[in-house]
PDB file of C-alpha atoms in Angstrom:
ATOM      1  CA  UNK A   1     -89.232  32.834 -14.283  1.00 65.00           C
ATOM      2  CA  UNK A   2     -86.226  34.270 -15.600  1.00 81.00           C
ATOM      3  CA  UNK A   3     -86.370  32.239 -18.869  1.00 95.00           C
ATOM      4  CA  UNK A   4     -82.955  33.040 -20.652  1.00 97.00           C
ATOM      5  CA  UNK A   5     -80.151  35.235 -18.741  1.00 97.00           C
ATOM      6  CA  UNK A   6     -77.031  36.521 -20.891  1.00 98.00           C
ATOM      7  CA  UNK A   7     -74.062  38.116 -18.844  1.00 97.00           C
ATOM      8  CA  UNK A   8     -72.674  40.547 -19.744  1.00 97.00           C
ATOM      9  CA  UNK A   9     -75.107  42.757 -21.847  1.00 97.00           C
ATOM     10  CA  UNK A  10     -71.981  45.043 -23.254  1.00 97.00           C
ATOM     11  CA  UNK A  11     -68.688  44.369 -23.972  1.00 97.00           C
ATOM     12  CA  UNK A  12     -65.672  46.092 -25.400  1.00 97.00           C
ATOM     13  CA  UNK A  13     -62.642  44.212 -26.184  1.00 97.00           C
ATOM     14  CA  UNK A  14     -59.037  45.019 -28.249  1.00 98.00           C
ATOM     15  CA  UNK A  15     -58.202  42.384 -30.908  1.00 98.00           C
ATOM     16  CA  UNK A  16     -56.653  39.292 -29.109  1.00 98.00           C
ATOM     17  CA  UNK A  17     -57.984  39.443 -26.130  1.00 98.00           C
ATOM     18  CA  UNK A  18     -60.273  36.744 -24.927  1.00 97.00           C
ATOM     19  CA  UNK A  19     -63.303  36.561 -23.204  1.00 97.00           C
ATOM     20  CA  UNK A  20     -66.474  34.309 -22.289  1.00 98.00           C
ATOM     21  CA  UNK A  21     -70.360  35.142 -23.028  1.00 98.00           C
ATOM     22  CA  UNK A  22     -72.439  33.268 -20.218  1.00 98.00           C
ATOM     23  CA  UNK A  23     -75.989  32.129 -20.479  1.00 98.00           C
ATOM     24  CA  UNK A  24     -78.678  30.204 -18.276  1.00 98.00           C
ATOM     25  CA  UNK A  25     -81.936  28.765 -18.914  1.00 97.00           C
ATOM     26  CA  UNK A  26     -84.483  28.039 -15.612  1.00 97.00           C
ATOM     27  CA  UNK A  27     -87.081  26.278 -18.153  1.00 96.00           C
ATOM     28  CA  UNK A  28     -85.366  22.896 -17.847  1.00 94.00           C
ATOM     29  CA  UNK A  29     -84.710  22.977 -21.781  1.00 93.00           C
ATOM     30  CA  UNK A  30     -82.682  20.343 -23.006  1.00 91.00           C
ATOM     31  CA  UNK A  31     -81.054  22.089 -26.282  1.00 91.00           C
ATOM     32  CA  UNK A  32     -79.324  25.483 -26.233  1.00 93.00           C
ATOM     33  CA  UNK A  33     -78.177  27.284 -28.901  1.00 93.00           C
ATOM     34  CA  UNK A  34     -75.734  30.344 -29.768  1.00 96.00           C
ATOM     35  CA  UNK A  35     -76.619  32.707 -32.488  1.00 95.00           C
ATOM     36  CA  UNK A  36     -74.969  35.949 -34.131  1.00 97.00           C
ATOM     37  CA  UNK A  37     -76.821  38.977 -35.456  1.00 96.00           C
ATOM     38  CA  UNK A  38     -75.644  41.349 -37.633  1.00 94.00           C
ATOM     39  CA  UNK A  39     -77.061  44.159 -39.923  1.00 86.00           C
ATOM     40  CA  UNK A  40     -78.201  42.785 -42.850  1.00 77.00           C
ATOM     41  CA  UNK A  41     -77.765  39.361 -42.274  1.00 78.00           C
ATOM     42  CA  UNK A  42     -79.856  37.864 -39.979  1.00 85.00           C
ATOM     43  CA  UNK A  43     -79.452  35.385 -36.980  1.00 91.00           C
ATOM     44  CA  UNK A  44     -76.876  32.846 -37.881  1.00 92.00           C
ATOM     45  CA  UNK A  45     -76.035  29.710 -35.859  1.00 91.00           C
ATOM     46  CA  UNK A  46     -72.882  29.673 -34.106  1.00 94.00           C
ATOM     47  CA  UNK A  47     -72.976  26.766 -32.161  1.00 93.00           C
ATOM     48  CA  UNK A  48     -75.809  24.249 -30.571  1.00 91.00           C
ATOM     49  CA  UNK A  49     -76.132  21.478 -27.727  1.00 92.00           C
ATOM     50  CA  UNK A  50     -78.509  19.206 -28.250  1.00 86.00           C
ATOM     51  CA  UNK A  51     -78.567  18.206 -24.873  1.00 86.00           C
ATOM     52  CA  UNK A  52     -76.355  18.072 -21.814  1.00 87.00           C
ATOM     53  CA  UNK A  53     -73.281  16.824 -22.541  1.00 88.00           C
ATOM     54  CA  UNK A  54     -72.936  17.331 -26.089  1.00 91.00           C
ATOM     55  CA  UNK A  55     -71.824  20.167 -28.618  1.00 93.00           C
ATOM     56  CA  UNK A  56     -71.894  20.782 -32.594  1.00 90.00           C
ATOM     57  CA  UNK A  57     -71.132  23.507 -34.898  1.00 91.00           C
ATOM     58  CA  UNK A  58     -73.654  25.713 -36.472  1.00 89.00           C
ATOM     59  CA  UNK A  59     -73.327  27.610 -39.537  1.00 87.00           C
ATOM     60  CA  UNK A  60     -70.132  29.851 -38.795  1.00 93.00           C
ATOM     61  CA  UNK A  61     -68.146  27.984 -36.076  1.00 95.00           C
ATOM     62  CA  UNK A  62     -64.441  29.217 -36.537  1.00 95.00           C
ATOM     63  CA  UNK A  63     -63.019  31.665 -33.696  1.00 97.00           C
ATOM     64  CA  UNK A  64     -65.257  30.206 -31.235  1.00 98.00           C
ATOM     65  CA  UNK A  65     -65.450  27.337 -28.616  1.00 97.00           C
ATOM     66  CA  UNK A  66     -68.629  26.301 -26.547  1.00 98.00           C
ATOM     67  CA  UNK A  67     -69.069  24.615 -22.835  1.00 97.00           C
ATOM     68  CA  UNK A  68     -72.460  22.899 -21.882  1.00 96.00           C
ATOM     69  CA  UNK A  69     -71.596  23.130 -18.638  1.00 89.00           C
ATOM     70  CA  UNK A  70     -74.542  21.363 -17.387  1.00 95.00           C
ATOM     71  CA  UNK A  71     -78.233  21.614 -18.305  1.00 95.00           C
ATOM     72  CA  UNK A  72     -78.856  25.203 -17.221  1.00 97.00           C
ATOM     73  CA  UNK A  73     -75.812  26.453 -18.460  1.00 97.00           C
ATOM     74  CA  UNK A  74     -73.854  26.974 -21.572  1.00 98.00           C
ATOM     75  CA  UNK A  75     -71.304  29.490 -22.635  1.00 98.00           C
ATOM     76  CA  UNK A  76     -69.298  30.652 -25.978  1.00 98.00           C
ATOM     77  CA  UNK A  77     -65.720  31.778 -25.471  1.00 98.00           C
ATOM     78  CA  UNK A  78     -64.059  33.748 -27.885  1.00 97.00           C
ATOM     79  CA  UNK A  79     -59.619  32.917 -27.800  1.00 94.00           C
ATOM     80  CA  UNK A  80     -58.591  35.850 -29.608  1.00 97.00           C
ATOM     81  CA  UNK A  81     -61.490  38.000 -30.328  1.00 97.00           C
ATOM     82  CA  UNK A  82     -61.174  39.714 -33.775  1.00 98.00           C
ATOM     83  CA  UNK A  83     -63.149  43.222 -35.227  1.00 97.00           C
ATOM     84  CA  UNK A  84     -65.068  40.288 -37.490  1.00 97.00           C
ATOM     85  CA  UNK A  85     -66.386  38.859 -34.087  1.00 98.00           C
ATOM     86  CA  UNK A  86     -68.234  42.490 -33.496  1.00 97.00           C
ATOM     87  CA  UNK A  87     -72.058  41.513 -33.573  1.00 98.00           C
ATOM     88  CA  UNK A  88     -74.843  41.093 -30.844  1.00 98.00           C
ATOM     89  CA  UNK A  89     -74.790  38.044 -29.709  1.00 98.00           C
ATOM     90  CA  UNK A  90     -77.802  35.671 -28.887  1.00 98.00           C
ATOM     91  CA  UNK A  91     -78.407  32.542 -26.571  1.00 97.00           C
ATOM     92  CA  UNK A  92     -81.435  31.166 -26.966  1.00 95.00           C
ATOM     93  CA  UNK A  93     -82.692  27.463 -25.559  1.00 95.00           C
ATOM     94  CA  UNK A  94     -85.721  25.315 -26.527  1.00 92.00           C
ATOM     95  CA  UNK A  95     -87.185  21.552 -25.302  1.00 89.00           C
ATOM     96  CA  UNK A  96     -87.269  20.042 -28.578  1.00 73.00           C
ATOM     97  CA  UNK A  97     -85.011  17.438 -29.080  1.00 61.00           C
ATOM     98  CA  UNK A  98     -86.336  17.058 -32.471  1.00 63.00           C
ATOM     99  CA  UNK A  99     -84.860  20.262 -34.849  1.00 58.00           C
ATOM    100  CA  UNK A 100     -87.901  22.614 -35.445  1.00 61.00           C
ATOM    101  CA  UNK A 101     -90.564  21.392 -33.141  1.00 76.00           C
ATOM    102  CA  UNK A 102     -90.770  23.704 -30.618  1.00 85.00           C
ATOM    103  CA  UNK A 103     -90.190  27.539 -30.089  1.00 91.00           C
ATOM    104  CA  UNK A 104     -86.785  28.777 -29.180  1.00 93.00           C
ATOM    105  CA  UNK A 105     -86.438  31.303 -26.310  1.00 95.00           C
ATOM    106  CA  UNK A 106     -84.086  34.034 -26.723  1.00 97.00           C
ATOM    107  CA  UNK A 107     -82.449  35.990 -23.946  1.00 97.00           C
ATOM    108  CA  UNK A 108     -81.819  39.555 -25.075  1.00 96.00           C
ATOM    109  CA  UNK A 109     -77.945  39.561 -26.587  1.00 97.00           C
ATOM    110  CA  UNK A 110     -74.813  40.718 -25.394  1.00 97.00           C
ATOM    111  CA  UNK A 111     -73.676  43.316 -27.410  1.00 97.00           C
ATOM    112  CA  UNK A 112     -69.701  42.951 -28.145  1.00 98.00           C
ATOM    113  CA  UNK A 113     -67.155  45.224 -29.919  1.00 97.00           C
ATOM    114  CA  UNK A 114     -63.958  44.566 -30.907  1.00 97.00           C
ATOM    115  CA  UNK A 115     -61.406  47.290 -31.553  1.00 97.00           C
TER     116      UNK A 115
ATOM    117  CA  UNK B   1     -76.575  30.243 -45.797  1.00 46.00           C
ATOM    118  CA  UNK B   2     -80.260  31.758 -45.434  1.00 50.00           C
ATOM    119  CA  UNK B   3     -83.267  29.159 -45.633  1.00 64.00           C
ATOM    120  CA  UNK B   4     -85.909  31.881 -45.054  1.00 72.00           C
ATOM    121  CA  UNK B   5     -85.799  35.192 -46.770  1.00 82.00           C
ATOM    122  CA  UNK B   6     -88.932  37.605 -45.462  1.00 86.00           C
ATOM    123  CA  UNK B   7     -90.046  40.218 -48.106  1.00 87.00           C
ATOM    124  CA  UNK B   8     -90.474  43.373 -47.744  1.00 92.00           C
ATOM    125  CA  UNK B   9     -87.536  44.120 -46.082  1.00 91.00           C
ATOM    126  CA  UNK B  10     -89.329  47.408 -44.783  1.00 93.00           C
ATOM    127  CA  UNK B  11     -92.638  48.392 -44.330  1.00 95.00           C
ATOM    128  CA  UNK B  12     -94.382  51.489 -42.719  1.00 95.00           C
ATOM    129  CA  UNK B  13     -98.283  51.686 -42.535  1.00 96.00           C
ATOM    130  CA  UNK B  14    -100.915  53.701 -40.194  1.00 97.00           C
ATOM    131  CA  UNK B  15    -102.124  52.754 -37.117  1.00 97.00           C
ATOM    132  CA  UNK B  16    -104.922  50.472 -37.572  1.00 97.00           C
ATOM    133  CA  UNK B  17    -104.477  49.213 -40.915  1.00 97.00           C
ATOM    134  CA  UNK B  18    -103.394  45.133 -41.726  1.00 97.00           C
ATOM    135  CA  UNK B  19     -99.551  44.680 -42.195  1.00 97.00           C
ATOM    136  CA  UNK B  20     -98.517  41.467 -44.075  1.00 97.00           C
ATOM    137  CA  UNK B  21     -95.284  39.839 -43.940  1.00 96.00           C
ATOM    138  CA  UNK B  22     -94.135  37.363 -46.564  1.00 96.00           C
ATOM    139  CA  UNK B  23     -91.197  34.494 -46.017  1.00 95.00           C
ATOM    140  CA  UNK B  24     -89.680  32.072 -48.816  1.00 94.00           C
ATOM    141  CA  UNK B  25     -87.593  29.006 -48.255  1.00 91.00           C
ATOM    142  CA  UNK B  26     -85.971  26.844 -50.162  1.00 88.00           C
ATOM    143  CA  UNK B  27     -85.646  23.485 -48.915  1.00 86.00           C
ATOM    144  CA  UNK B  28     -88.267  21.187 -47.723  1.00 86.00           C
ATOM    145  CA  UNK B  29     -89.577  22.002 -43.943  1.00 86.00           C
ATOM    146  CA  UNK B  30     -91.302  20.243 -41.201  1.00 85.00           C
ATOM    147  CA  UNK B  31     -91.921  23.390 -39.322  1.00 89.00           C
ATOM    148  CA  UNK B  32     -91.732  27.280 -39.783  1.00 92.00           C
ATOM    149  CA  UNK B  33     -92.018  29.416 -36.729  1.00 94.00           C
ATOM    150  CA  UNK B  34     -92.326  33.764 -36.561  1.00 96.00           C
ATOM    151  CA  UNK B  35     -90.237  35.589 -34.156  1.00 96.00           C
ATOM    152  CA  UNK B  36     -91.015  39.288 -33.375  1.00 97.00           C
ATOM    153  CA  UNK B  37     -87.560  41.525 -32.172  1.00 96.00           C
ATOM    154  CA  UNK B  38     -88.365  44.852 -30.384  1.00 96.00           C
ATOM    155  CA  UNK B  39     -85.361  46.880 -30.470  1.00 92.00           C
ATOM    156  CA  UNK B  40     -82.504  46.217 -28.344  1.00 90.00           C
ATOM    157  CA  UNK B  41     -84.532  43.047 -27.285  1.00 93.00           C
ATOM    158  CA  UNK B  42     -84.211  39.069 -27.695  1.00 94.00           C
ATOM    159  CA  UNK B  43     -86.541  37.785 -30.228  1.00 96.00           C
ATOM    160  CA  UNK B  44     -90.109  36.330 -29.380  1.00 97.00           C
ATOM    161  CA  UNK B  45     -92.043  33.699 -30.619  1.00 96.00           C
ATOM    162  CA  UNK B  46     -95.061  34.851 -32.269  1.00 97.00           C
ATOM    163  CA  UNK B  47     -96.402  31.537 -34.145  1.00 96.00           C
ATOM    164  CA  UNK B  48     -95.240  27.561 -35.361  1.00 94.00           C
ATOM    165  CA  UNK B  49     -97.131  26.138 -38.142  1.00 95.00           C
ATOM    166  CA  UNK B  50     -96.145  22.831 -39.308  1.00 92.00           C
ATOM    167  CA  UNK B  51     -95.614  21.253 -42.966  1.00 92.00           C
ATOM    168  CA  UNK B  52     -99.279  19.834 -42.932  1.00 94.00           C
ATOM    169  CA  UNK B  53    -101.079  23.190 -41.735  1.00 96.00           C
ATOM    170  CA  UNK B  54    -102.442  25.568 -44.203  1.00 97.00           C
ATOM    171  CA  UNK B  55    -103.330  28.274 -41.728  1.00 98.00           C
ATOM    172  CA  UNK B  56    -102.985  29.280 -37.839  1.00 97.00           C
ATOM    173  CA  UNK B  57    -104.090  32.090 -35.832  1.00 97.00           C
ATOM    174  CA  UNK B  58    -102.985  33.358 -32.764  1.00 96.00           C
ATOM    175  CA  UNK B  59    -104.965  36.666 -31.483  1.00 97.00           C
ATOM    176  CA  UNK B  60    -104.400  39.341 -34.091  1.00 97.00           C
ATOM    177  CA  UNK B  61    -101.983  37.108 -35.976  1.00 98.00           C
ATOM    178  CA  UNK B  62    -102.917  34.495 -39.166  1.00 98.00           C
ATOM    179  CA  UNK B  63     -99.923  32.678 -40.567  1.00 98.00           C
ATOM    180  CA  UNK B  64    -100.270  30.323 -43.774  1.00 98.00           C
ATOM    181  CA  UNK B  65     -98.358  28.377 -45.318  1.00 97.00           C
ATOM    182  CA  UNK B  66     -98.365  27.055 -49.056  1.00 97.00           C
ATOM    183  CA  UNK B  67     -95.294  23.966 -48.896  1.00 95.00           C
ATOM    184  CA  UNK B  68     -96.061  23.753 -52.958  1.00 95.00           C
ATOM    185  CA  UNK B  69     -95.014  27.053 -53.258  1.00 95.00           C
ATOM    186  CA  UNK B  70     -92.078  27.561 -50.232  1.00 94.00           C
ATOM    187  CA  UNK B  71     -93.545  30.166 -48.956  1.00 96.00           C
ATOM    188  CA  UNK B  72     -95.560  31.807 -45.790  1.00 97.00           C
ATOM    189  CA  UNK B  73     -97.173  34.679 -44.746  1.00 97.00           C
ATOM    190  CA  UNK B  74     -97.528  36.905 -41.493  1.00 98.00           C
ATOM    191  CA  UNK B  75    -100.508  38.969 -41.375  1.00 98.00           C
ATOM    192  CA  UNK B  76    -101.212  41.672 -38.117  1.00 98.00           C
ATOM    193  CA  UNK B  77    -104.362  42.987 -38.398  1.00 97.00           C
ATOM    194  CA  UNK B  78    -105.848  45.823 -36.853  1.00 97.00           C
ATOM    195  CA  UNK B  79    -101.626  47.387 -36.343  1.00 97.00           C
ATOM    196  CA  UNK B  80    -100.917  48.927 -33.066  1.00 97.00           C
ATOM    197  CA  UNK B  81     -97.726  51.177 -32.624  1.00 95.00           C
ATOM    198  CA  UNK B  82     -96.891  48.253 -29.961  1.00 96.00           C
ATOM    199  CA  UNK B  83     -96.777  46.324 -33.292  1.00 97.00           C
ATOM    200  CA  UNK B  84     -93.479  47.974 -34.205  1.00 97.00           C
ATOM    201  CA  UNK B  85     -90.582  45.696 -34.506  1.00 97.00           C
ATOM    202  CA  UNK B  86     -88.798  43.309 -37.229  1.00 96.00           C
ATOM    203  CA  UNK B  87     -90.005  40.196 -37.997  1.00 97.00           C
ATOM    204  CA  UNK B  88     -88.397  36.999 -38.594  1.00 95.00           C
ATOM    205  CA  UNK B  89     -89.733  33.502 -40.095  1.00 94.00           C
ATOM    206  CA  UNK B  90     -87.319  30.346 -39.116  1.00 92.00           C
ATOM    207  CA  UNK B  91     -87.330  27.355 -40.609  1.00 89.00           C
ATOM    208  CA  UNK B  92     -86.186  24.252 -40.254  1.00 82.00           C
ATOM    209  CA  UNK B  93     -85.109  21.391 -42.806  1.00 62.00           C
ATOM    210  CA  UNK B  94     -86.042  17.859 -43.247  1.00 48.00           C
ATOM    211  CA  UNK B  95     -83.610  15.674 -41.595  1.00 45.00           C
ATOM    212  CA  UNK B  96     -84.946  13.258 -40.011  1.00 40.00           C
ATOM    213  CA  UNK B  97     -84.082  14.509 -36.763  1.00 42.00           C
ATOM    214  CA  UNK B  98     -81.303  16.530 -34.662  1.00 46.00           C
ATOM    215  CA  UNK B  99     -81.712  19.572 -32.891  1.00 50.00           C
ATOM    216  CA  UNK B 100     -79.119  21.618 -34.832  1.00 61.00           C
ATOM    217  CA  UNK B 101     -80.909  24.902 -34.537  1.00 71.00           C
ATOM    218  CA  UNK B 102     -83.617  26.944 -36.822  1.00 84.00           C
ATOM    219  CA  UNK B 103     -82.182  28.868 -39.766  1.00 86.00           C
ATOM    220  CA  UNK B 104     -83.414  32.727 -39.346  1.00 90.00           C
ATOM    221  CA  UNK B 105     -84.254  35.156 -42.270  1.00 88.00           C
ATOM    222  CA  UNK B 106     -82.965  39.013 -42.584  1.00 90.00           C
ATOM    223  CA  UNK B 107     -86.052  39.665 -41.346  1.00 93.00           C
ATOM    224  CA  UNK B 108     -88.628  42.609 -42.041  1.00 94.00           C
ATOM    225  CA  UNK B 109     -89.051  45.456 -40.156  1.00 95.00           C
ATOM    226  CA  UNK B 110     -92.389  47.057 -39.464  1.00 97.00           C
ATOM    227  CA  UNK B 111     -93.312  50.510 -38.603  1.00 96.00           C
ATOM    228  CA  UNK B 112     -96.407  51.597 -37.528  1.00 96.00           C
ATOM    229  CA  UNK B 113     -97.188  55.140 -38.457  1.00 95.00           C
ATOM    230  CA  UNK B 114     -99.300  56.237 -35.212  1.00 90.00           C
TER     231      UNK B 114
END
């Protein structure tokens, strides 16, 4: 098993360009999620699908948009990527349908940086 | 806003020895899960203990958690260098439902001295 593919692993971008961060889950998980990491302040929750079909915003939404394309796939897109939006960037999927009660698996970032 | 905040933020000890990990939240949970993050790497779960468990082990790993006080601990005994890594605790709040994601701490990171 796979578990939790992110394409690309690196990206560089200039300010205002766009671009779109791909993952996909093989462990039939019905919620998928899109964190941020940055020094010194943790994982924080972009966006989140509970299930197919349906999207919310996390914690720090703005600059972004999300697809749940179906229920393998889901993918951030950033419009007009800023130097702010430079961060490593984690999708990460879990069965729960219930918040909390059951492990999330992460797939290992793609690393962005915006000039 | 940060839910879980892991103390210390650093620690180094020798091969061998017991590290422990400590993790505060604020807000009532109904679980709290550890992640381990090798560098470069995705983070892992390690361990989920939920609000009516006082204690769960996992191989080298004993979590507890005290809901009167907020808080949890991560202990590793016997530390490997393979044990090398930060480590997060995640919580969850109480709301009655809703998949809206786990809320991460800054993590500590762990060095073992070989």
């Amino acid at each position: 098993n796979a578990g939790v593919t992110q394409t690309p692993k690196f990206q560089v971008l200039k300010t205002g360009q766009s671009m779109t961060l791909q993952c996909a889950q093989d462990m039939n998980h019905n919620s998928m999620y899109w964190y941020r990491q940055d020094p010194g302040m943790g994982l924080r929750l972009i966006y989140y699908s509970a299930s197919e079909g349906t999207t919310d915003k996390g914690e720090v939404p703005n600059g972004y948009n999300v697809s749940r394309l179906n229920k393998r796939e889901f993918s951030l897109r950033l419009e007009s990527a800023a130097p702010s939006q430079t961060s490593v960037y984690f999708c990460a999927s879990s069965e729960a349908l219930i918040r909390g009660n059951s492990p999330l698996h992460f797939g290992n970032g793609t690393r962005l940086t915006v000039t | 806003s940060q839910q879980g905040e892991e103390d210390p933020q650093a620690l180094s000890i020798q091969e061998g020895e017991n590290a422990t990990m400590n993790c505060s939240y604020k807000t009532s949970i109904n679980n709290l899960q550890w992640y381990r993050q090798n560098s470069g790497r995705g983070l892992v779960h390690l361990i989920l203990i939920r609000s009516n468990e006082r204690e769960k082990h996992s191989g080298r790993l004993r979590v507890t958690l005290d809901t009167s006080k907020k808080s949890s601990s991560l202990l590793i005994t016997a530390s490997r260098a393979a044990d090398t890594a930060s480590y997060f605790c995640a919580t969850d709040s109480y709301s009655g439902g809703g998949a809206d994601g786990l809320t991460f701490g800054k993590g500590t990171h762990l060095i073992i001295q070989p």
